[in-house]
XYZ file of C-alpha atoms in Angstrom:
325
model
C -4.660 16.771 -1.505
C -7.399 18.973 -1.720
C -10.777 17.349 -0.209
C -13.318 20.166 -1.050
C -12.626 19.430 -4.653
C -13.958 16.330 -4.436
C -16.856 13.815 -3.959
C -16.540 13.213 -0.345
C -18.859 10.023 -0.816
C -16.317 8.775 -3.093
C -13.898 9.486 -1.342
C -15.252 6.998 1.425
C -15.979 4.284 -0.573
C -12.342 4.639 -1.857
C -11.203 4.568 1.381
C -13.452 1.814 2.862
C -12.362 -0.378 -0.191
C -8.855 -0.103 0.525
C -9.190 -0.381 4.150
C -11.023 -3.628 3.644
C -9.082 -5.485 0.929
C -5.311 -4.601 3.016
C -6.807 -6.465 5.807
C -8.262 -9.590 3.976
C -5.331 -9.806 1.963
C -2.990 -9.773 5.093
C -5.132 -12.061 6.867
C -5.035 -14.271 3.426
C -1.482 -14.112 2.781
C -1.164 -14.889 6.771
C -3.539 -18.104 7.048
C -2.093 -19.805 3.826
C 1.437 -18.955 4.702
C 1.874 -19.088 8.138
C -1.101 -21.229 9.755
C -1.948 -23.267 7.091
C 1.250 -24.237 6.138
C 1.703 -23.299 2.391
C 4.924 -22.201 2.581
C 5.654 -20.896 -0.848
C 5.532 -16.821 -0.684
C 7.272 -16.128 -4.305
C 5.513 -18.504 -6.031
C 1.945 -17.193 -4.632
C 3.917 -13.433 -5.641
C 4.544 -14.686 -9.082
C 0.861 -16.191 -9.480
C -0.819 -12.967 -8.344
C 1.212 -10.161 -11.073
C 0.444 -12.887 -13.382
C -3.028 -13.474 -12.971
C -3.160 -9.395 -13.295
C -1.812 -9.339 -16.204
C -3.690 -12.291 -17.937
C -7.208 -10.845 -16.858
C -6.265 -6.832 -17.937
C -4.711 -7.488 -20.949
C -7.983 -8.294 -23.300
C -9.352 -4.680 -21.871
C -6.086 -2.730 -22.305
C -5.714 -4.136 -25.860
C -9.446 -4.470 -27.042
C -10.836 -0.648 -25.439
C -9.836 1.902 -27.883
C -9.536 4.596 -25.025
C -6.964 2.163 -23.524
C -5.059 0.759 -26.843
C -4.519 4.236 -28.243
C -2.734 5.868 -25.126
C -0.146 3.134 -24.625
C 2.370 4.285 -26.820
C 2.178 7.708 -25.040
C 2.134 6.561 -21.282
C 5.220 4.146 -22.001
C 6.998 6.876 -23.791
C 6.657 9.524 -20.813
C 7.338 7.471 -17.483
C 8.775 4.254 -18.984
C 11.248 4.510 -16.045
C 8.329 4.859 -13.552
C 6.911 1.691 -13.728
C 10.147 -0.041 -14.012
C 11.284 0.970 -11.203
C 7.266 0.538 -9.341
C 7.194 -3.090 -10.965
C 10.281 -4.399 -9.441
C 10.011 -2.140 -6.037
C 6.537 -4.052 -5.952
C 7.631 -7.686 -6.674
C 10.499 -6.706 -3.647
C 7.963 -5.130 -1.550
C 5.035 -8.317 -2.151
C 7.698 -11.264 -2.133
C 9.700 -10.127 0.633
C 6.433 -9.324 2.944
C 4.889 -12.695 2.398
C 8.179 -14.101 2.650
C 8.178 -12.586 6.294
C 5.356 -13.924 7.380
C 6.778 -17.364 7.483
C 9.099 -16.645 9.784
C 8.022 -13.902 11.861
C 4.191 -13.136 13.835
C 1.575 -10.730 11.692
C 1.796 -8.598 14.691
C 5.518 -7.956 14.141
C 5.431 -7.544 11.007
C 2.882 -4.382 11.472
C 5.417 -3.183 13.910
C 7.900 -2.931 11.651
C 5.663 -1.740 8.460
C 4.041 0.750 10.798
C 6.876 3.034 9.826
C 5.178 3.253 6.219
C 4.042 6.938 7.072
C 7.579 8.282 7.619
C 9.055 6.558 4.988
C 6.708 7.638 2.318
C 7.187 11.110 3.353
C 10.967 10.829 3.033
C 10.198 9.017 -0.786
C 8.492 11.633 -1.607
C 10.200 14.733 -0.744
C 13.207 13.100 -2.962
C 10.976 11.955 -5.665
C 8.477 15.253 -5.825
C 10.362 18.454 -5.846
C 7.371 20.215 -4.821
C 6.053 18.406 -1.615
C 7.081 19.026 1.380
C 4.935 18.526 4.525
C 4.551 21.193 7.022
C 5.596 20.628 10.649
C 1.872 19.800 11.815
C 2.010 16.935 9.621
C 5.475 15.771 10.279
C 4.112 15.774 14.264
C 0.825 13.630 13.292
C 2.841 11.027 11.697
C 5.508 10.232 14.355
C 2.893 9.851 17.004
C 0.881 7.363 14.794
C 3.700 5.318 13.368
C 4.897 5.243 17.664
C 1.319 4.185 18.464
C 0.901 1.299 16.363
C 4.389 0.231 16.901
C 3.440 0.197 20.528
C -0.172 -1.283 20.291
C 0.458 -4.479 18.239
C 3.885 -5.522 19.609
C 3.511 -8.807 21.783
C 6.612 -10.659 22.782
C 6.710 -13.800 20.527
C 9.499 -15.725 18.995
C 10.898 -13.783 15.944
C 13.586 -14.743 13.237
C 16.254 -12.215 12.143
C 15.771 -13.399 8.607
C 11.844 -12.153 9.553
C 12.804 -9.322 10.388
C 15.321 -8.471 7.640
C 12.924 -9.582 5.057
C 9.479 -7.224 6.129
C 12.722 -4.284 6.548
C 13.399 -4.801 2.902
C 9.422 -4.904 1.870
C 8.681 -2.184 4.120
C 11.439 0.206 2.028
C 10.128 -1.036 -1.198
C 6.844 -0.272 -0.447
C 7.707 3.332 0.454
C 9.430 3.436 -2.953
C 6.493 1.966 -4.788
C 3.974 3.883 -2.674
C 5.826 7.686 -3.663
C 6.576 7.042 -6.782
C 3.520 5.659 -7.696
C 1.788 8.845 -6.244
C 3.712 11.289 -8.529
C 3.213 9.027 -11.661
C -1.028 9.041 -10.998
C -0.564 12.333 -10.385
C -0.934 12.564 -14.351
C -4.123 11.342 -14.457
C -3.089 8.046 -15.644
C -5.946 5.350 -15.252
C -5.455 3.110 -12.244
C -6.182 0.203 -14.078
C -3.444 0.804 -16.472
C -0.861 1.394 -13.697
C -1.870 -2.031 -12.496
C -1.325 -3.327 -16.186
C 1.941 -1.821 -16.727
C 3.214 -3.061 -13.576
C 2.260 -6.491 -13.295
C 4.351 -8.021 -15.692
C 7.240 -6.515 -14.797
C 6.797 -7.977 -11.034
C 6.345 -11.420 -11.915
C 9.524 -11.460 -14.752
C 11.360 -10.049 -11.369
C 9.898 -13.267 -9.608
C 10.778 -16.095 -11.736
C 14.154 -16.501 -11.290
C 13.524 -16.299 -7.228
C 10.525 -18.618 -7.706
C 12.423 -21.520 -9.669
C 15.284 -21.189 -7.238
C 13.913 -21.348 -3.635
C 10.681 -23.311 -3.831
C 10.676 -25.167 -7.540
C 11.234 -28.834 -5.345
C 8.972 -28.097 -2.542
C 5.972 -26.819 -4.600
C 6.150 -29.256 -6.583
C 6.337 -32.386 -4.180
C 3.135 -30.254 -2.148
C 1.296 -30.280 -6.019
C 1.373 -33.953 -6.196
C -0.121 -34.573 -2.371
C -2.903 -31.833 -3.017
C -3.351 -30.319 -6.579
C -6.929 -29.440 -5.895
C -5.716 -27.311 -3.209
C -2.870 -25.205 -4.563
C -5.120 -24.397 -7.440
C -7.906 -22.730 -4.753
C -5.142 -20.779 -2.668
C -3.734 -19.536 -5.668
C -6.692 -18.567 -7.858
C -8.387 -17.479 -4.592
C -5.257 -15.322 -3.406
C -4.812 -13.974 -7.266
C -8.523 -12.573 -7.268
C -8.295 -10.811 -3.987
C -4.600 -9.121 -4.888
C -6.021 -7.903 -8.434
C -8.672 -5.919 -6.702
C -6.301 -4.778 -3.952
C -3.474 -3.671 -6.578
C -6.267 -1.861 -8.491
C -7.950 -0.395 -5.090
C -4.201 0.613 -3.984
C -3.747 2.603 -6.971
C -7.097 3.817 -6.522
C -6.294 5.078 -3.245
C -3.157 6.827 -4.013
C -4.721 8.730 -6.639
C -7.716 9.939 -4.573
C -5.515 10.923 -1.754
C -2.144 10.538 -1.409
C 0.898 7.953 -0.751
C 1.862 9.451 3.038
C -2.247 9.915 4.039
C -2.882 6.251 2.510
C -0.422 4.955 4.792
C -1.432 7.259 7.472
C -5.112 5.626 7.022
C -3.684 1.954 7.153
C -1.779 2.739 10.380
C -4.846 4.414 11.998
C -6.711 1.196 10.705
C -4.832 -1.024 12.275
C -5.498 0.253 15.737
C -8.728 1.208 15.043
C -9.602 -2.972 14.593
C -7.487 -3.562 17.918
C -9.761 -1.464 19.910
C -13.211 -2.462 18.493
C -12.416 -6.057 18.746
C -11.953 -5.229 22.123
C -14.988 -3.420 22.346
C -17.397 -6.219 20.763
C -16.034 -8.998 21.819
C -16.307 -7.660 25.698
C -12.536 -7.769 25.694
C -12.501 -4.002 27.444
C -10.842 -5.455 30.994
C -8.388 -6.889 29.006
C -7.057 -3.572 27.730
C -3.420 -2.758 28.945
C -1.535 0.470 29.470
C 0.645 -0.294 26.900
C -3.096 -0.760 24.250
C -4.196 2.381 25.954
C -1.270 4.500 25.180
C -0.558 3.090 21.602
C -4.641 4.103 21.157
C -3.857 7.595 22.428
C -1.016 8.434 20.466
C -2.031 6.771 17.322
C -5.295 9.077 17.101
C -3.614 11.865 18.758
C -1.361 11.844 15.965
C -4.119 11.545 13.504
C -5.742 14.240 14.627
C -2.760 16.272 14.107
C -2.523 15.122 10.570
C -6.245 15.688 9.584
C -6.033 19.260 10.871
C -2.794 20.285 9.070
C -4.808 18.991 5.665
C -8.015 21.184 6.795
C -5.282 23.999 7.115
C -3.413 23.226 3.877
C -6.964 23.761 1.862
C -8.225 26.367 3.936
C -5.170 28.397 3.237
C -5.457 27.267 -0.605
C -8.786 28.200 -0.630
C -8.126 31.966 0.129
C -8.000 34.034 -2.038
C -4.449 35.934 -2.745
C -3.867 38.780 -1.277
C -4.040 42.573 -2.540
C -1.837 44.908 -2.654
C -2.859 48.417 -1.574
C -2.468 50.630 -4.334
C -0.101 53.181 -3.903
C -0.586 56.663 -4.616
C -0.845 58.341 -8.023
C 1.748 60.013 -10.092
C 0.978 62.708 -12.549
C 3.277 62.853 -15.221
């Protein structure tokens, strides 16, 4: 990633975008699931890559800029979104899944190791990345941090755990490979396209099998309802998807996760802050806060090094001294 290259305004809103659909769409997926009781996580999975699909289809089909490049795209990194499309559905179903059994706060626990696992996608899936040691020591700090900031005891399923495990993996996967395949320029949009319908075909079967009975005896007693959770939770994931994609593309997997993480502890302190909360602050708060933007500011500065050095120019050799023939 090379910031001076680019609009650093854009770069912001990029970032502020992505920052602030993860956390509606957690707090979303958390309320409906978890607190309000609507206990069917595949189904909602299966709704949202379908809705995605339904809405970007007339503009991938219709746009001639779009229409004329699919053949192309497909034929290139077919295998790519295959393999992003079903890592998704894993990483999406699985997560919300979670949620049912476990607290949000553990499940950032455990997907606070994002970072580290992205890095370790990545170096398999890009031969040419590898992070330097000043970025390898930003990221264990913050993924310690958070792990240490948001972890409250609380009564926490296996199955809970095993499930966000899985997501957390297939995110990784998702997250890497979906780095190197933007890395080709490929419109964010269409990623989302390509990948949508092959995460809710990986749903069905999953869908129809665990919750077919259930949803349907929940339909009858409130059909209103289901329609506004799903339609509601289908609009926010389209934008995030899209803004995900976004954000890979403008920066990278590993410093997308990197800015989640620091987010994360970033809304722990400032709720703190404004809602006069400061007493309450523990030493295990205080120390997760240290390290996670101790770590960060380990990361940022290896980056600033990486394009300083890039930007230098290479070095000459002294020319060595004449010989007359």
């Amino acid at each position: 990633m090379d910031l001076s290259t680019k609009n650093v305004t854009w770069v912001l809103l990029v970032v502020a975008g992505y920052l602030s659909f993860n956390t509606s769409i957690n707090l979303f997926n958390r309320w409906c699931l978890g607190v309000h009781g609507f206990s069917f996580p595949l189904t909602i999975t299966f709704c949202h890559f379908t809705f995605a699909a339904l809405v970007l289809t007339p503009f991938m089909l219709l746009i001639p800029s779009y229409r004329e490049k699919h053949a192309e795209n497909w034929n290139r990194d077919w295998k790519g979104y295959l393999i992003t499309g079903i890592a998704t559905a894993i990483n999406v179903g699985f997560n919300n899944s979670s949620l049912v059994y476990i607290s949000l706060s553990m499940n950032q626990v455990i997907t606070a190791t994002m970072p580290v696992l992205t890095c370790m996608c990545a170096m398999a899936i890009e031969k040419h990345y590898r992070p330097n040691s000043w970025q390898v020591y930003g990221i264990l700090p913050i993924c310690a941090g958070v792990m240490l900031a948001v972890y409250e005891e609380a009564h926490n399923e296996t199955v809970g755990i095993i499930l966000v495990s899985v997501a957390t993996l297939a995110n990784a996967v998702r997250t890497a490979l979906s780095s190197f395949i933007l890395s080709g320029k490929l419109d964010c949009l269409v990623m989302t396209w390509y990948c949508a319908p092959i995460s809710a075909l990986a749903m069905i079967p999953f869908a129809i099998y665990r919750e077919r009975t259930q949803l349907g005896e929940y339909f009858e007693r409130a059909s209103g309802e289901t329609y506004m959770i799903l339609l509601g939770g289908s609009t926010l994931a389209l934008c995030y998807n899209y803004i995900l994609f976004l954000t890979i593309q403008t920066l990278s997997g590993v410093t997308m996760n990197v800015m989640g993480n620091v987010k994360i502890i970033l809304l722990l302190f400032l709720s703190r802050v404004f809602l006069g909360e400061l007493a309450e602050i523990d030493v295990q708060l205080a120390a997760g806060v240290a390290l996670t933007f101790g770590g960060f500011f380990l990361y940022r500065q290896a980056l600033y090094y990486g394009t300083y050095v890039k930007s230098l120019p290479p070095p000459v050799s002294p020319a060595g001294p004449k010989t007359e023939v």
